[in-house]
C-alpha positions as YAML, in Angstrom:
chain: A
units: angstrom
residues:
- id: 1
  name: UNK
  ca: [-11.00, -13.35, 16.91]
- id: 2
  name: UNK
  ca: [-14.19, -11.02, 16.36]
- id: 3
  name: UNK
  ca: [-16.08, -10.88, 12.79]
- id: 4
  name: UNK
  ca: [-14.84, -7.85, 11.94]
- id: 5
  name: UNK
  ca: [-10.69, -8.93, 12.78]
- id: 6
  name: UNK
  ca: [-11.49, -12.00, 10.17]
- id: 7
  name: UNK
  ca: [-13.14, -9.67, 7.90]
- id: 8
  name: UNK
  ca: [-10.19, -6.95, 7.90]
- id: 9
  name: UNK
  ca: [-7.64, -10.19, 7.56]
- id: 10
  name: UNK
  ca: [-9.74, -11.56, 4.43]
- id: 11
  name: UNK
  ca: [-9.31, -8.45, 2.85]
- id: 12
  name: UNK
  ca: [-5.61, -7.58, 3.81]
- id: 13
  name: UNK
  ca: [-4.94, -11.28, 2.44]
- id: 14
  name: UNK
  ca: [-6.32, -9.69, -0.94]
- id: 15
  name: UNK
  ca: [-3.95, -6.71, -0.61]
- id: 16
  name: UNK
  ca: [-0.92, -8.90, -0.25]
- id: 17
  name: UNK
  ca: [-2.00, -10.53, -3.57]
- id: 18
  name: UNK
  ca: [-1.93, -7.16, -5.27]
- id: 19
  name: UNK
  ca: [1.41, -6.56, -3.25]
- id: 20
  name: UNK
  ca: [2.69, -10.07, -4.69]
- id: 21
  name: UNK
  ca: [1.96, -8.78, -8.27]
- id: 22
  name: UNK
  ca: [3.78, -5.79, -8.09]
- id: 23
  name: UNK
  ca: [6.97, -7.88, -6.64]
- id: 24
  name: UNK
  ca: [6.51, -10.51, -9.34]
- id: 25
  name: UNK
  ca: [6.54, -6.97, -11.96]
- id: 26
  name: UNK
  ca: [10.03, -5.87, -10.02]
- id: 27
  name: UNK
  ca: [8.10, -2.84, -8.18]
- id: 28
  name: UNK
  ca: [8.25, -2.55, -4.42]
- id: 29
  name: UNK
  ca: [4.97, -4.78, -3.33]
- id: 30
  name: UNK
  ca: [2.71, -2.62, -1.55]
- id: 31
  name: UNK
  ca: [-0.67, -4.00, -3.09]
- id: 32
  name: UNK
  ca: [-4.12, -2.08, -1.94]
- id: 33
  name: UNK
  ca: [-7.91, -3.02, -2.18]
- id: 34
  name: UNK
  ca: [-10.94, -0.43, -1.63]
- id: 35
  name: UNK
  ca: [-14.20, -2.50, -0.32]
- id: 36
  name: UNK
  ca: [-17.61, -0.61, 0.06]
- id: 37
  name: UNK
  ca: [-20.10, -2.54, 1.61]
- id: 38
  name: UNK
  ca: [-18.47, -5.89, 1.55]
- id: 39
  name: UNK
  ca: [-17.78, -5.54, -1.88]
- id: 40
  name: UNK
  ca: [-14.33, -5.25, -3.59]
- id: 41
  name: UNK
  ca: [-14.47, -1.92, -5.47]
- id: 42
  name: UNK
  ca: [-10.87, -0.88, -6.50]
- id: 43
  name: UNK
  ca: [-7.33, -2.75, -6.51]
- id: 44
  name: UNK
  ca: [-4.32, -1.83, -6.57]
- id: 45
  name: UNK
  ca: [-0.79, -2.51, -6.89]
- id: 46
  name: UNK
  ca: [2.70, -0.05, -7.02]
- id: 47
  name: UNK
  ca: [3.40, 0.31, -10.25]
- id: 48
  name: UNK
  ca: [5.44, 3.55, -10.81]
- id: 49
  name: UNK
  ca: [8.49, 2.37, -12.71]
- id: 50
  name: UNK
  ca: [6.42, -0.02, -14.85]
- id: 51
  name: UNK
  ca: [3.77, 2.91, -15.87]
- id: 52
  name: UNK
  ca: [6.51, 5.73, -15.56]
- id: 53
  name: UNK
  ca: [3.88, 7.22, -13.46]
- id: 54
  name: UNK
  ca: [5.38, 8.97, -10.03]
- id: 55
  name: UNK
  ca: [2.23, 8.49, -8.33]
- id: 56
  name: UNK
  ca: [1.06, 5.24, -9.30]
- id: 57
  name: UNK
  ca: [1.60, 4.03, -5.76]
- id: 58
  name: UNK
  ca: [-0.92, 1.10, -4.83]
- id: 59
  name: UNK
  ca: [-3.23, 3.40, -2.85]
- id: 60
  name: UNK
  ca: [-3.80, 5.70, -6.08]
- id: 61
  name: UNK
  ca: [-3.88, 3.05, -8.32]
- id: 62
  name: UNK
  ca: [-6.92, 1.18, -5.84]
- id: 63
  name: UNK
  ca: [-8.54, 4.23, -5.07]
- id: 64
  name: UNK
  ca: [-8.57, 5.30, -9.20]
- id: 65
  name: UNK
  ca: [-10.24, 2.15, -9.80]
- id: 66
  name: UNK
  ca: [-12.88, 2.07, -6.99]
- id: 67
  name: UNK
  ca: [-13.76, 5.86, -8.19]
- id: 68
  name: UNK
  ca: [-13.94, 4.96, -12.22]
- id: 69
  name: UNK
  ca: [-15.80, 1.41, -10.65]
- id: 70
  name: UNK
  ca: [-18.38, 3.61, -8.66]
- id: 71
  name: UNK
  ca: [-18.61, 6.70, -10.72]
- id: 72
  name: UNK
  ca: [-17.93, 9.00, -8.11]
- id: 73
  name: UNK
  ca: [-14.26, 10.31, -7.21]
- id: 74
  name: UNK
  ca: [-15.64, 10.87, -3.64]
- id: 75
  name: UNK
  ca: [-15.42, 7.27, -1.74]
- id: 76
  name: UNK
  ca: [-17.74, 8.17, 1.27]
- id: 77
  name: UNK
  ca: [-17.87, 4.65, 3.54]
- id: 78
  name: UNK
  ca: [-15.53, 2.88, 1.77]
- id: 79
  name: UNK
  ca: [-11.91, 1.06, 3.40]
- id: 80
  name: UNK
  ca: [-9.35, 0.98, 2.01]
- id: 81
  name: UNK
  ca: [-6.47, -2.38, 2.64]
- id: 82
  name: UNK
  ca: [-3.11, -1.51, 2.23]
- id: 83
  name: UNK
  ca: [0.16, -3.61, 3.33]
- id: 84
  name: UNK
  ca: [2.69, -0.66, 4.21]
- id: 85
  name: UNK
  ca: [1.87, 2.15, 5.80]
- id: 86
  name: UNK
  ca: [0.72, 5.05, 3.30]
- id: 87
  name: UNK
  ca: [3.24, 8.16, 2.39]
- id: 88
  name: UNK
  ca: [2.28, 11.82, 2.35]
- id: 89
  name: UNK
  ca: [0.99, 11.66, -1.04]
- id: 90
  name: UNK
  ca: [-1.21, 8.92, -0.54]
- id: 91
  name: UNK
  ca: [-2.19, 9.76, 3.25]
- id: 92
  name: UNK
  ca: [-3.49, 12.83, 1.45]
- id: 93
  name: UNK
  ca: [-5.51, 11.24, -1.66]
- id: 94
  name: UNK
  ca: [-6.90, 9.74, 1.27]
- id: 95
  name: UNK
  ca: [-8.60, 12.92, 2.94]
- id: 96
  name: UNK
  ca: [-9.84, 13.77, -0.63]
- id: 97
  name: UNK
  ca: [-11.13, 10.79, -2.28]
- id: 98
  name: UNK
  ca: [-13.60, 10.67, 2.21]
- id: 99
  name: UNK
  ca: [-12.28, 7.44, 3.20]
- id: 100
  name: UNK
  ca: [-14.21, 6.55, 5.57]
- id: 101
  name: UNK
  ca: [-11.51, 3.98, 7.03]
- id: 102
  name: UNK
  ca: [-8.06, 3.01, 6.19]
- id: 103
  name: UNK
  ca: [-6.42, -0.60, 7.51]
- id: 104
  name: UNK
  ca: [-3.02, -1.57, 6.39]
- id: 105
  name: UNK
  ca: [-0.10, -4.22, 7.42]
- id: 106
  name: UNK
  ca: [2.93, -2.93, 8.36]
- id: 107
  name: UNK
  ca: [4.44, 0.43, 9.27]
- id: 108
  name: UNK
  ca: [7.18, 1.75, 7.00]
- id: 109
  name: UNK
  ca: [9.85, 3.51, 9.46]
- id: 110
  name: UNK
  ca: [10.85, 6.23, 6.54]
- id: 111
  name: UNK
  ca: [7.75, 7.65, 4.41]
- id: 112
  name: UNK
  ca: [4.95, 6.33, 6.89]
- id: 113
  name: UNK
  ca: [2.65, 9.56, 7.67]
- id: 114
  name: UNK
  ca: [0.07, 7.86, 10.08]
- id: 115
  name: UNK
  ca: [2.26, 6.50, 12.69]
- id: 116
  name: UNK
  ca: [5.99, 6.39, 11.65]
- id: 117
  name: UNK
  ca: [7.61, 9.42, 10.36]
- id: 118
  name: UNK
  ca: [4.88, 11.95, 11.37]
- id: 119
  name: UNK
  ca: [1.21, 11.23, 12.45]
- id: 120
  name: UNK
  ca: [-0.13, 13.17, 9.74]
- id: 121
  name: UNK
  ca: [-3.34, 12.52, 9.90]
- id: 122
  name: UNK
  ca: [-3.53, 14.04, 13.47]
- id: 123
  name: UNK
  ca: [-3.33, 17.06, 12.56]
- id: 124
  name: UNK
  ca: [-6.06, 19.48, 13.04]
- id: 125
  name: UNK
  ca: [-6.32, 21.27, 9.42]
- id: 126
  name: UNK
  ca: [-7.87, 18.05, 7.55]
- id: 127
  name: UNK
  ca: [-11.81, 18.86, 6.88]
- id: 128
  name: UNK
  ca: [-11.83, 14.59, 7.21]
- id: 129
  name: UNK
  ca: [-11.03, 12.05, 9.62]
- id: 130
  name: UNK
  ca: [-10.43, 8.67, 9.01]
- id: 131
  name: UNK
  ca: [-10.90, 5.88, 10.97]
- id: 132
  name: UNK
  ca: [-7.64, 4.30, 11.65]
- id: 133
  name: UNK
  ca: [-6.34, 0.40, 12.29]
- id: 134
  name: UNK
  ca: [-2.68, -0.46, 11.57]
- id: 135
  name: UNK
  ca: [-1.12, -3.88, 12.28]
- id: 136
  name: UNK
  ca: [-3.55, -6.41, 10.20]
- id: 137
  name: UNK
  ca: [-1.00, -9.12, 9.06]
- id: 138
  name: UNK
  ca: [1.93, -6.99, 9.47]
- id: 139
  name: UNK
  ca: [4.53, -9.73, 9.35]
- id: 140
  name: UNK
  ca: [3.10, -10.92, 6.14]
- id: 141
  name: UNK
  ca: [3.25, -7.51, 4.72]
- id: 142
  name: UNK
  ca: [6.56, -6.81, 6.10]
- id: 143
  name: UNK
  ca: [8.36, -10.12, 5.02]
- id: 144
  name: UNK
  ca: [7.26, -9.35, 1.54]
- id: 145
  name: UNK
  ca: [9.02, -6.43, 1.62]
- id: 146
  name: UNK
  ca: [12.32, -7.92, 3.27]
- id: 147
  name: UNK
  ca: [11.91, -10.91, 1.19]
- id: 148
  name: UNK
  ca: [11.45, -8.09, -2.23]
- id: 149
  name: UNK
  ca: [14.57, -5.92, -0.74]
- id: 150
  name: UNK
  ca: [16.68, -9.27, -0.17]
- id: 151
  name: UNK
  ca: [16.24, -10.14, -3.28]
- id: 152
  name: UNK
  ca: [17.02, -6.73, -4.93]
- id: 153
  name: UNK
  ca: [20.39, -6.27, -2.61]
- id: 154
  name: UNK
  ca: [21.60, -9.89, -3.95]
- id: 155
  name: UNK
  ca: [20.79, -9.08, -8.00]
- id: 156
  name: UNK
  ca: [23.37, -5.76, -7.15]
- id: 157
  name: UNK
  ca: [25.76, -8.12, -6.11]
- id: 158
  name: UNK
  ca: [25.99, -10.65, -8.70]
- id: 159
  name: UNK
  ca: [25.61, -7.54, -10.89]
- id: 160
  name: UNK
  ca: [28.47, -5.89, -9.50]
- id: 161
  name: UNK
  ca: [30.42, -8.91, -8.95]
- id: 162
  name: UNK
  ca: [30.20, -9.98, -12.83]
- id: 163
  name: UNK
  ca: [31.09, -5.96, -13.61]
- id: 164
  name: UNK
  ca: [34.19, -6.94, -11.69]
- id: 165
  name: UNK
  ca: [34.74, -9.97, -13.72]
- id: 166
  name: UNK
  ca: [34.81, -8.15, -17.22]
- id: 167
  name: UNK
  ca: [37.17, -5.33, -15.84]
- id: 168
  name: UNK
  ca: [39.62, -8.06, -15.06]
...
């Protein structure tokens, strides 16, 4: 493994933390951190239904904090660690705010815009590129989420199952 692999795992392993906190809060655990040379600016977790905030995915929530952190809303060399694949919305925060590179975990098959559902950032009208590595402890990242969706498809049940109950 090469410096920079153990470097991008180290900080992925600090996304998944954030990603961990927003399971343990009941959100969907996508967790983000923004690092600027070597240091931890911003974190992040998804928090929408906790804040009652739309866009308080983990990316916006990281990439708020490394901007108020730095003073600048521009993040010009800075990475940003995410576990799941970035939406549209986010995917575009990401063009504004200049990351200079993004990593995350795993891809996410329905709202994924850099390699799932569309390769968004491709396209040729963005006045940015960013530097792009996918795949960085993807089953971690993606057993989270199985283990987070699991557990949500099993409260249903009992939920449903004990609605049943009363009705009888």
């Amino acid at each position: 493994m090469t410096e920079q692999e153990q470097i991008d795992q180290n900080y992925m392993r600090l996304a998944l933390e954030q990603g961990q906190l927003a399971f343990d809060c009941g959100e969907v655990p996508v967790g983000a951190v923004v690092v600027f040379a070597g240091q931890v600016i911003g974190r992040g977790y998804n928090k929408p239904i906790t804040s009652l905030d739309p866009s308080a995915h983990a990316e916006v929530v990281a990439l708020r904090d490394a901007a108020k952190n730095i003073g600048n809303y521009r993040l010009s060399g800075a990475t940003l660690y995410v576990t799941v694949e970035p939406c549209t919305m986010c995917t575009g925060l990401l063009v504004h705010s200049r990351i200079e590179r993004l990593v995350y975990g795993t891809t996410e098959p329905k709202s994924g815009v850099i390699e799932s559902a569309m390769c968004l950032l491709d396209r040729p009208f963005y006045n940015h590129k960013i530097d792009l590595l996918g795949g960085v402890l993807a089953k971690e990242a993606s057993t989270l989420m199985s283990d987070f969706f699991t557990m949500r498809r099993e409260g249903k049940k009992k939920l449903k199952q004990a609605n049943n109950k009363e009705q009888q």
